[in-house]
Amino acid sequence: MTTIDYDRLYVGGTWNAPATDQRIQVHSPTDEQLIGSVPEASEADIDAAVSAARDAFDDPEGWAHWSPSRRTEVLERFAVALEERGGETARRVTIQNGMPIWLAQQFEAGFPAVLLRYYAGLVEAGQEERRQGMLGKQAVVTREPIGVVAAIVPWNVPQAITFLKLAPALAAGCTVVLKPAPETVLDAFLMAEAAAEAGLPAGVLNVVPAGREVGAYLVEHPGIDKVSFTGSTAAGRAIAQTCGRLLRPVTLELGGKSAAIVLDDANLGDTIESFFGATLLNNGQICWLGTRVLAPRARYDEVVDTVAGLAGSLVVGDPLVETTQVGPLVSERQRHRVEGYIEKGLSDGARLVVGGGRPADRDAGWFVQPTVFADVDRKATIAQEEIFGPVLAVIPYDDEDDAVAIANDTDYGLGGSVWTADPDRGEQFARRIRTGTIGVNHYSNDPFSPFGGVRASGMGRELGPEGLVAFQSVKTIYLDQANDS
């Protein structure tokens, strides 16, 4: 195939030559062939991007001072430009990280424009209120853009996660330096083309792909006012330490080891498609997936058989084929990591029910069979650590209290799901789980509702009005007059 190559970085509203000749090469996870390359940003490129974002933010007539309606006009053009590129965006994501194309068309092609319009509408609805004070006078509470934002995104759902940050930040009036993951850069450059076409003012959005060391340099850059990071818990801890030392606001959406809790009245056969979406979606490469399946002892064998039947029936193959349900993992390193956890599960005594190896019909690509372990001890490594691949651990429980205890016995707290024939019972059970989000008989992120985790799954929230507040500073103006109205 013809490779997709870029020679310049999108900084300051134009395409500029990078400071070095270092490049990021992207290989297909399906056949391991080179599919494209882009410049690798250096510290000098970060300096240029932050300077452009700072100049744009500090401009007294610039983006931060535009009326919400004026910003909305540009963001609507941005949304339209993204929609026009939606098919190509989905294709680029799929050929880079192995996401099945039907899923990329939903997450990566459509979600960004939805978020741009949602947050533009929130800001237009008003960000100021007058309050009657306790002391008889008034106060005006305003929300202002927080400043220059460093947005660091992962490779697993790159465009949707980018716009969890970009949409509210831009709507609020912030300027952004975006660092996409090296594994998924081709979609980020396509997005930058859409931004340029839409007429985002110079410096409002800057795209600088790089690895961890340059990312760390961005996080501690003195020109940054706010950091928004999605990625591993280990990296998140390091970023939190830096931001704590600098007293810099930070939002962290990190790892997960969520529980999919099957209650004793559940009929998984009736909700198997939703169960797949909550446990094995995107080849198991989503942080909120319920990779610990909790099953009542009285129905344990039945649940194991149902889950194993699901995993064993999934179509594994080329992610560009519409019927493929499970594609390859993003990289050889990621496959090695997942296979290491499978080996650990076996050595710790768990029972391999289905999968555990590589598909026999794939002689290239970084594929792993959907894998299910049974008889997993709740303290076992595969029940406690995030694997980030198509591997499920089915854990037995005695009663509801025991299920709650197991579900909460984790360092994480990001997602989760409850499966039951009684939605009211499911809601009451869900309230007992310590997590940032949880679904009853399904799991999906809704733009109107906050998303984020507790404990080692991070801090702060994205989506919903809460996702906008994360990019705003609250100012109170005390007025020297009573409210006469």
PDB file of N, CA and C in Angstrom, residues 383-454:
ATOM      1  N   ALA A 383      -6.396 -11.198  38.100  1.00  0.00           N
ATOM      2  CA  ALA A 383      -7.616 -10.622  38.662  1.00  0.00           C
ATOM      3  C   ALA A 383      -7.369  -9.245  39.256  1.00  0.00           C
ATOM      4  N   GLN A 384      -6.115  -8.835  39.329  1.00  0.00           N
ATOM      5  CA  GLN A 384      -5.784  -7.571  39.979  1.00  0.00           C
ATOM      6  C   GLN A 384      -5.113  -6.560  39.063  1.00  0.00           C
ATOM      7  N   GLU A 385      -4.378  -7.009  38.056  1.00  0.00           N
ATOM      8  CA  GLU A 385      -3.620  -6.084  37.218  1.00  0.00           C
ATOM      9  C   GLU A 385      -4.287  -5.906  35.860  1.00  0.00           C
ATOM     10  N   GLU A 386      -4.172  -4.694  35.327  1.00  0.00           N
ATOM     11  CA  GLU A 386      -4.756  -4.393  34.026  1.00  0.00           C
ATOM     12  C   GLU A 386      -3.950  -5.077  32.923  1.00  0.00           C
ATOM     13  N   ILE A 387      -4.620  -5.877  32.104  1.00  0.00           N
ATOM     14  CA  ILE A 387      -3.959  -6.634  31.045  1.00  0.00           C
ATOM     15  C   ILE A 387      -3.993  -5.878  29.721  1.00  0.00           C
ATOM     16  N   PHE A 388      -5.088  -5.236  29.423  1.00  0.00           N
ATOM     17  CA  PHE A 388      -5.285  -4.450  28.206  1.00  0.00           C
ATOM     18  C   PHE A 388      -5.207  -5.328  26.961  1.00  0.00           C
ATOM     19  N   GLY A 389      -5.972  -6.375  26.980  1.00  0.00           N
ATOM     20  CA  GLY A 389      -6.086  -7.281  25.856  1.00  0.00           C
ATOM     21  C   GLY A 389      -7.337  -8.126  26.039  1.00  0.00           C
ATOM     22  N   PRO A 390      -7.650  -9.021  25.089  1.00  0.00           N
ATOM     23  CA  PRO A 390      -8.903  -9.782  25.138  1.00  0.00           C
ATOM     24  C   PRO A 390      -8.832 -10.973  26.083  1.00  0.00           C
ATOM     25  N   VAL A 391      -8.661 -10.689  27.383  1.00  0.00           N
ATOM     26  CA  VAL A 391      -8.507 -11.738  28.387  1.00  0.00           C
ATOM     27  C   VAL A 391      -9.471 -11.461  29.540  1.00  0.00           C
ATOM     28  N   LEU A 392     -10.343 -12.429  29.840  1.00  0.00           N
ATOM     29  CA  LEU A 392     -11.311 -12.310  30.923  1.00  0.00           C
ATOM     30  C   LEU A 392     -11.018 -13.332  32.014  1.00  0.00           C
ATOM     31  N   ALA A 393     -11.227 -12.931  33.256  1.00  0.00           N
ATOM     32  CA  ALA A 393     -11.073 -13.813  34.413  1.00  0.00           C
ATOM     33  C   ALA A 393     -12.427 -13.956  35.094  1.00  0.00           C
ATOM     34  N   VAL A 394     -12.961 -15.181  35.161  1.00  0.00           N
ATOM     35  CA  VAL A 394     -14.271 -15.427  35.780  1.00  0.00           C
ATOM     36  C   VAL A 394     -14.039 -15.868  37.217  1.00  0.00           C
ATOM     37  N   ILE A 395     -14.571 -15.101  38.156  1.00  0.00           N
ATOM     38  CA  ILE A 395     -14.322 -15.284  39.584  1.00  0.00           C
ATOM     39  C   ILE A 395     -15.632 -15.630  40.279  1.00  0.00           C
ATOM     40  N   PRO A 396     -15.671 -16.692  41.092  1.00  0.00           N
ATOM     41  CA  PRO A 396     -16.913 -17.048  41.786  1.00  0.00           C
ATOM     42  C   PRO A 396     -17.132 -16.191  43.035  1.00  0.00           C
ATOM     43  N   TYR A 397     -18.429 -15.988  43.370  1.00  0.00           N
ATOM     44  CA  TYR A 397     -18.754 -15.318  44.635  1.00  0.00           C
ATOM     45  C   TYR A 397     -19.895 -16.058  45.319  1.00  0.00           C
ATOM     46  N   ASP A 398     -20.044 -15.851  46.647  1.00  0.00           N
ATOM     47  CA  ASP A 398     -21.024 -16.588  47.443  1.00  0.00           C
ATOM     48  C   ASP A 398     -22.398 -15.914  47.475  1.00  0.00           C
ATOM     49  N   ASP A 399     -22.422 -14.614  47.778  1.00  0.00           N
ATOM     50  CA  ASP A 399     -23.681 -13.874  47.855  1.00  0.00           C
ATOM     51  C   ASP A 399     -23.399 -12.433  47.447  1.00  0.00           C
ATOM     52  N   GLU A 400     -24.410 -11.583  47.521  1.00  0.00           N
ATOM     53  CA  GLU A 400     -24.235 -10.213  47.048  1.00  0.00           C
ATOM     54  C   GLU A 400     -23.160  -9.470  47.829  1.00  0.00           C
ATOM     55  N   ASP A 401     -23.130  -9.668  49.153  1.00  0.00           N
ATOM     56  CA  ASP A 401     -22.107  -8.992  49.947  1.00  0.00           C
ATOM     57  C   ASP A 401     -20.714  -9.425  49.506  1.00  0.00           C
ATOM     58  N   ASP A 402     -20.562 -10.702  49.210  1.00  0.00           N
ATOM     59  CA  ASP A 402     -19.274 -11.206  48.748  1.00  0.00           C
ATOM     60  C   ASP A 402     -18.933 -10.605  47.384  1.00  0.00           C
ATOM     61  N   ALA A 403     -19.920 -10.488  46.513  1.00  0.00           N
ATOM     62  CA  ALA A 403     -19.677  -9.902  45.198  1.00  0.00           C
ATOM     63  C   ALA A 403     -19.233  -8.448  45.317  1.00  0.00           C
ATOM     64  N   VAL A 404     -19.875  -7.690  46.214  1.00  0.00           N
ATOM     65  CA  VAL A 404     -19.477  -6.307  46.437  1.00  0.00           C
ATOM     66  C   VAL A 404     -18.043  -6.236  46.949  1.00  0.00           C
ATOM     67  N   ALA A 405     -17.716  -7.116  47.885  1.00  0.00           N
ATOM     68  CA  ALA A 405     -16.370  -7.113  48.452  1.00  0.00           C
ATOM     69  C   ALA A 405     -15.319  -7.405  47.386  1.00  0.00           C
ATOM     70  N   ILE A 406     -15.599  -8.370  46.509  1.00  0.00           N
ATOM     71  CA  ILE A 406     -14.639  -8.703  45.436  1.00  0.00           C
ATOM     72  C   ILE A 406     -14.532  -7.551  44.453  1.00  0.00           C
ATOM     73  N   ALA A 407     -15.671  -7.004  44.056  1.00  0.00           N
ATOM     74  CA  ALA A 407     -15.652  -5.910  43.083  1.00  0.00           C
ATOM     75  C   ALA A 407     -14.850  -4.719  43.602  1.00  0.00           C
ATOM     76  N   ASN A 408     -14.948  -4.453  44.905  1.00  0.00           N
ATOM     77  CA  ASN A 408     -14.258  -3.310  45.495  1.00  0.00           C
ATOM     78  C   ASN A 408     -12.832  -3.625  45.920  1.00  0.00           C
ATOM     79  N   ASP A 409     -12.430  -4.882  45.826  1.00  0.00           N
ATOM     80  CA  ASP A 409     -11.081  -5.292  46.225  1.00  0.00           C
ATOM     81  C   ASP A 409     -10.119  -5.115  45.050  1.00  0.00           C
ATOM     82  N   THR A 410      -9.818  -3.870  44.751  1.00  0.00           N
ATOM     83  CA  THR A 410      -8.964  -3.528  43.620  1.00  0.00           C
ATOM     84  C   THR A 410      -8.337  -2.174  43.868  1.00  0.00           C
ATOM     85  N   ASP A 411      -7.195  -1.937  43.251  1.00  0.00           N
ATOM     86  CA  ASP A 411      -6.578  -0.616  43.341  1.00  0.00           C
ATOM     87  C   ASP A 411      -7.291   0.396  42.456  1.00  0.00           C
ATOM     88  N   TYR A 412      -8.109  -0.113  41.540  1.00  0.00           N
ATOM     89  CA  TYR A 412      -8.730   0.744  40.523  1.00  0.00           C
ATOM     90  C   TYR A 412     -10.181   1.075  40.870  1.00  0.00           C
ATOM     91  N   GLY A 413     -10.805   1.844  39.996  1.00  0.00           N
ATOM     92  CA  GLY A 413     -12.208   2.180  40.149  1.00  0.00           C
ATOM     93  C   GLY A 413     -12.670   3.072  39.023  1.00  0.00           C
ATOM     94  N   LEU A 414     -12.728   2.517  37.810  1.00  0.00           N
ATOM     95  CA  LEU A 414     -13.058   3.325  36.637  1.00  0.00           C
ATOM     96  C   LEU A 414     -14.412   2.976  36.045  1.00  0.00           C
ATOM     97  N   GLY A 415     -14.656   1.705  35.744  1.00  0.00           N
ATOM     98  CA  GLY A 415     -15.899   1.289  35.111  1.00  0.00           C
ATOM     99  C   GLY A 415     -16.578   0.180  35.905  1.00  0.00           C
ATOM    100  N   GLY A 416     -17.373  -0.614  35.195  1.00  0.00           N
ATOM    101  CA  GLY A 416     -18.071  -1.728  35.825  1.00  0.00           C
ATOM    102  C   GLY A 416     -19.449  -1.910  35.232  1.00  0.00           C
ATOM    103  N   SER A 417     -20.035  -3.055  35.503  1.00  0.00           N
ATOM    104  CA  SER A 417     -21.389  -3.333  35.019  1.00  0.00           C
ATOM    105  C   SER A 417     -22.045  -4.362  35.918  1.00  0.00           C
ATOM    106  N   VAL A 418     -23.377  -4.315  35.962  1.00  0.00           N
ATOM    107  CA  VAL A 418     -24.191  -5.260  36.721  1.00  0.00           C
ATOM    108  C   VAL A 418     -25.193  -5.879  35.771  1.00  0.00           C
ATOM    109  N   TRP A 419     -25.343  -7.200  35.830  1.00  0.00           N
ATOM    110  CA  TRP A 419     -26.203  -7.925  34.898  1.00  0.00           C
ATOM    111  C   TRP A 419     -27.290  -8.643  35.678  1.00  0.00           C
ATOM    112  N   THR A 420     -28.540  -8.277  35.384  1.00  0.00           N
ATOM    113  CA  THR A 420     -29.662  -8.770  36.172  1.00  0.00           C
ATOM    114  C   THR A 420     -30.953  -8.652  35.373  1.00  0.00           C
ATOM    115  N   ALA A 421     -31.930  -9.472  35.726  1.00  0.00           N
ATOM    116  CA  ALA A 421     -33.257  -9.373  35.119  1.00  0.00           C
ATOM    117  C   ALA A 421     -34.085  -8.262  35.747  1.00  0.00           C
ATOM    118  N   ASP A 422     -33.606  -7.699  36.856  1.00  0.00           N
ATOM    119  CA  ASP A 422     -34.345  -6.681  37.596  1.00  0.00           C
ATOM    120  C   ASP A 422     -33.530  -5.384  37.595  1.00  0.00           C
ATOM    121  N   PRO A 423     -33.844  -4.415  36.711  1.00  0.00           N
ATOM    122  CA  PRO A 423     -33.065  -3.179  36.634  1.00  0.00           C
ATOM    123  C   PRO A 423     -33.019  -2.410  37.952  1.00  0.00           C
ATOM    124  N   ASP A 424     -34.096  -2.419  38.721  1.00  0.00           N
ATOM    125  CA  ASP A 424     -34.089  -1.716  39.999  1.00  0.00           C
ATOM    126  C   ASP A 424     -33.089  -2.355  40.960  1.00  0.00           C
ATOM    127  N   ARG A 425     -33.069  -3.672  40.975  1.00  0.00           N
ATOM    128  CA  ARG A 425     -32.091  -4.373  41.797  1.00  0.00           C
ATOM    129  C   ARG A 425     -30.676  -4.045  41.329  1.00  0.00           C
ATOM    130  N   GLY A 426     -30.506  -3.993  40.001  1.00  0.00           N
ATOM    131  CA  GLY A 426     -29.199  -3.666  39.457  1.00  0.00           C
ATOM    132  C   GLY A 426     -28.735  -2.283  39.869  1.00  0.00           C
ATOM    133  N   GLU A 427     -29.654  -1.302  39.856  1.00  0.00           N
ATOM    134  CA  GLU A 427     -29.280   0.045  40.253  1.00  0.00           C
ATOM    135  C   GLU A 427     -28.858   0.095  41.722  1.00  0.00           C
ATOM    136  N   GLN A 428     -29.612  -0.568  42.577  1.00  0.00           N
ATOM    137  CA  GLN A 428     -29.261  -0.576  44.000  1.00  0.00           C
ATOM    138  C   GLN A 428     -27.920  -1.251  44.232  1.00  0.00           C
ATOM    139  N   PHE A 429     -27.664  -2.323  43.486  1.00  0.00           N
ATOM    140  CA  PHE A 429     -26.378  -3.009  43.624  1.00  0.00           C
ATOM    141  C   PHE A 429     -25.250  -2.107  43.124  1.00  0.00           C
ATOM    142  N   ALA A 430     -25.479  -1.427  42.018  1.00  0.00           N
ATOM    143  CA  ALA A 430     -24.447  -0.565  41.435  1.00  0.00           C
ATOM    144  C   ALA A 430     -24.025   0.531  42.404  1.00  0.00           C
ATOM    145  N   ARG A 431     -24.947   0.990  43.233  1.00  0.00           N
ATOM    146  CA  ARG A 431     -24.624   2.047  44.189  1.00  0.00           C
ATOM    147  C   ARG A 431     -23.597   1.581  45.229  1.00  0.00           C
ATOM    148  N   ARG A 432     -23.434   0.282  45.383  1.00  0.00           N
ATOM    149  CA  ARG A 432     -22.520  -0.244  46.394  1.00  0.00           C
ATOM    150  C   ARG A 432     -21.095  -0.425  45.863  1.00  0.00           C
ATOM    151  N   ILE A 433     -20.911  -0.251  44.572  1.00  0.00           N
ATOM    152  CA  ILE A 433     -19.596  -0.474  43.981  1.00  0.00           C
ATOM    153  C   ILE A 433     -18.822   0.845  43.969  1.00  0.00           C
ATOM    154  N   ARG A 434     -17.593   0.792  44.451  1.00  0.00           N
ATOM    155  CA  ARG A 434     -16.768   2.000  44.512  1.00  0.00           C
ATOM    156  C   ARG A 434     -16.047   2.179  43.182  1.00  0.00           C
ATOM    157  N   THR A 435     -16.631   3.008  42.346  1.00  0.00           N
ATOM    158  CA  THR A 435     -16.094   3.232  41.008  1.00  0.00           C
ATOM    159  C   THR A 435     -16.609   4.559  40.480  1.00  0.00           C
ATOM    160  N   GLY A 436     -15.955   5.072  39.449  1.00  0.00           N
ATOM    161  CA  GLY A 436     -16.400   6.338  38.884  1.00  0.00           C
ATOM    162  C   GLY A 436     -17.613   6.208  37.991  1.00  0.00           C
ATOM    163  N   THR A 437     -17.752   5.055  37.315  1.00  0.00           N
ATOM    164  CA  THR A 437     -18.875   4.823  36.406  1.00  0.00           C
ATOM    165  C   THR A 437     -19.260   3.359  36.456  1.00  0.00           C
ATOM    166  N   ILE A 438     -20.528   3.071  36.242  1.00  0.00           N
ATOM    167  CA  ILE A 438     -20.986   1.680  36.200  1.00  0.00           C
ATOM    168  C   ILE A 438     -22.313   1.624  35.457  1.00  0.00           C
ATOM    169  N   GLY A 439     -22.531   0.560  34.713  1.00  0.00           N
ATOM    170  CA  GLY A 439     -23.754   0.404  33.943  1.00  0.00           C
ATOM    171  C   GLY A 439     -24.574  -0.784  34.412  1.00  0.00           C
ATOM    172  N   VAL A 440     -25.859  -0.734  34.139  1.00  0.00           N
ATOM    173  CA  VAL A 440     -26.765  -1.855  34.440  1.00  0.00           C
ATOM    174  C   VAL A 440     -27.200  -2.466  33.116  1.00  0.00           C
ATOM    175  N   ASN A 441     -26.785  -3.699  32.889  1.00  0.00           N
ATOM    176  CA  ASN A 441     -27.085  -4.473  31.671  1.00  0.00           C
ATOM    177  C   ASN A 441     -26.486  -3.857  30.402  1.00  0.00           C
ATOM    178  N   HIS A 442     -25.523  -2.960  30.563  1.00  0.00           N
ATOM    179  CA  HIS A 442     -24.758  -2.423  29.446  1.00  0.00           C
ATOM    180  C   HIS A 442     -23.701  -1.516  30.032  1.00  0.00           C
ATOM    181  N   TYR A 443     -22.836  -0.986  29.173  1.00  0.00           N
ATOM    182  CA  TYR A 443     -21.924   0.068  29.604  1.00  0.00           C
ATOM    183  C   TYR A 443     -21.620   0.928  28.391  1.00  0.00           C
ATOM    184  N   SER A 444     -21.796   2.235  28.536  1.00  0.00           N
ATOM    185  CA  SER A 444     -21.435   3.154  27.464  1.00  0.00           C
ATOM    186  C   SER A 444     -21.220   4.530  28.060  1.00  0.00           C
ATOM    187  N   ASN A 445     -20.261   5.273  27.498  1.00  0.00           N
ATOM    188  CA  ASN A 445     -20.003   6.645  27.918  1.00  0.00           C
ATOM    189  C   ASN A 445     -20.972   7.578  27.212  1.00  0.00           C
ATOM    190  N   ASP A 446     -21.754   8.308  27.970  1.00  0.00           N
ATOM    191  CA  ASP A 446     -22.691   9.264  27.410  1.00  0.00           C
ATOM    192  C   ASP A 446     -22.104  10.665  27.528  1.00  0.00           C
ATOM    193  N   PRO A 447     -22.121  11.450  26.443  1.00  0.00           N
ATOM    194  CA  PRO A 447     -21.531  12.791  26.503  1.00  0.00           C
ATOM    195  C   PRO A 447     -22.118  13.681  27.587  1.00  0.00           C
ATOM    196  N   PHE A 448     -23.365  13.440  27.988  1.00  0.00           N
ATOM    197  CA  PHE A 448     -24.004  14.285  28.981  1.00  0.00           C
ATOM    198  C   PHE A 448     -23.561  13.969  30.409  1.00  0.00           C
ATOM    199  N   SER A 449     -22.885  12.849  30.622  1.00  0.00           N
ATOM    200  CA  SER A 449     -22.606  12.370  31.978  1.00  0.00           C
ATOM    201  C   SER A 449     -21.108  12.305  32.243  1.00  0.00           C
ATOM    202  N   PRO A 450     -20.676  12.669  33.454  1.00  0.00           N
ATOM    203  CA  PRO A 450     -19.245  12.691  33.757  1.00  0.00           C
ATOM    204  C   PRO A 450     -18.635  11.292  33.735  1.00  0.00           C
ATOM    205  N   PHE A 451     -17.383  11.231  33.249  1.00  0.00           N
ATOM    206  CA  PHE A 451     -16.631   9.978  33.163  1.00  0.00           C
ATOM    207  C   PHE A 451     -15.273  10.171  33.825  1.00  0.00           C
ATOM    208  N   GLY A 452     -14.877   9.212  34.644  1.00  0.00           N
ATOM    209  CA  GLY A 452     -13.580   9.260  35.303  1.00  0.00           C
ATOM    210  C   GLY A 452     -13.534   8.239  36.407  1.00  0.00           C
ATOM    211  N   GLY A 453     -12.412   8.178  37.099  1.00  0.00           N
ATOM    212  CA  GLY A 453     -12.219   7.113  38.066  1.00  0.00           C
ATOM    213  C   GLY A 453     -11.867   7.600  39.453  1.00  0.00           C
ATOM    214  N   VAL A 454     -11.736   6.622  40.356  1.00  0.00           N
ATOM    215  CA  VAL A 454     -11.296   6.855  41.721  1.00  0.00           C
ATOM    216  C   VAL A 454     -10.054   6.000  41.970  1.00  0.00           C
TER     217      VAL A 454
END
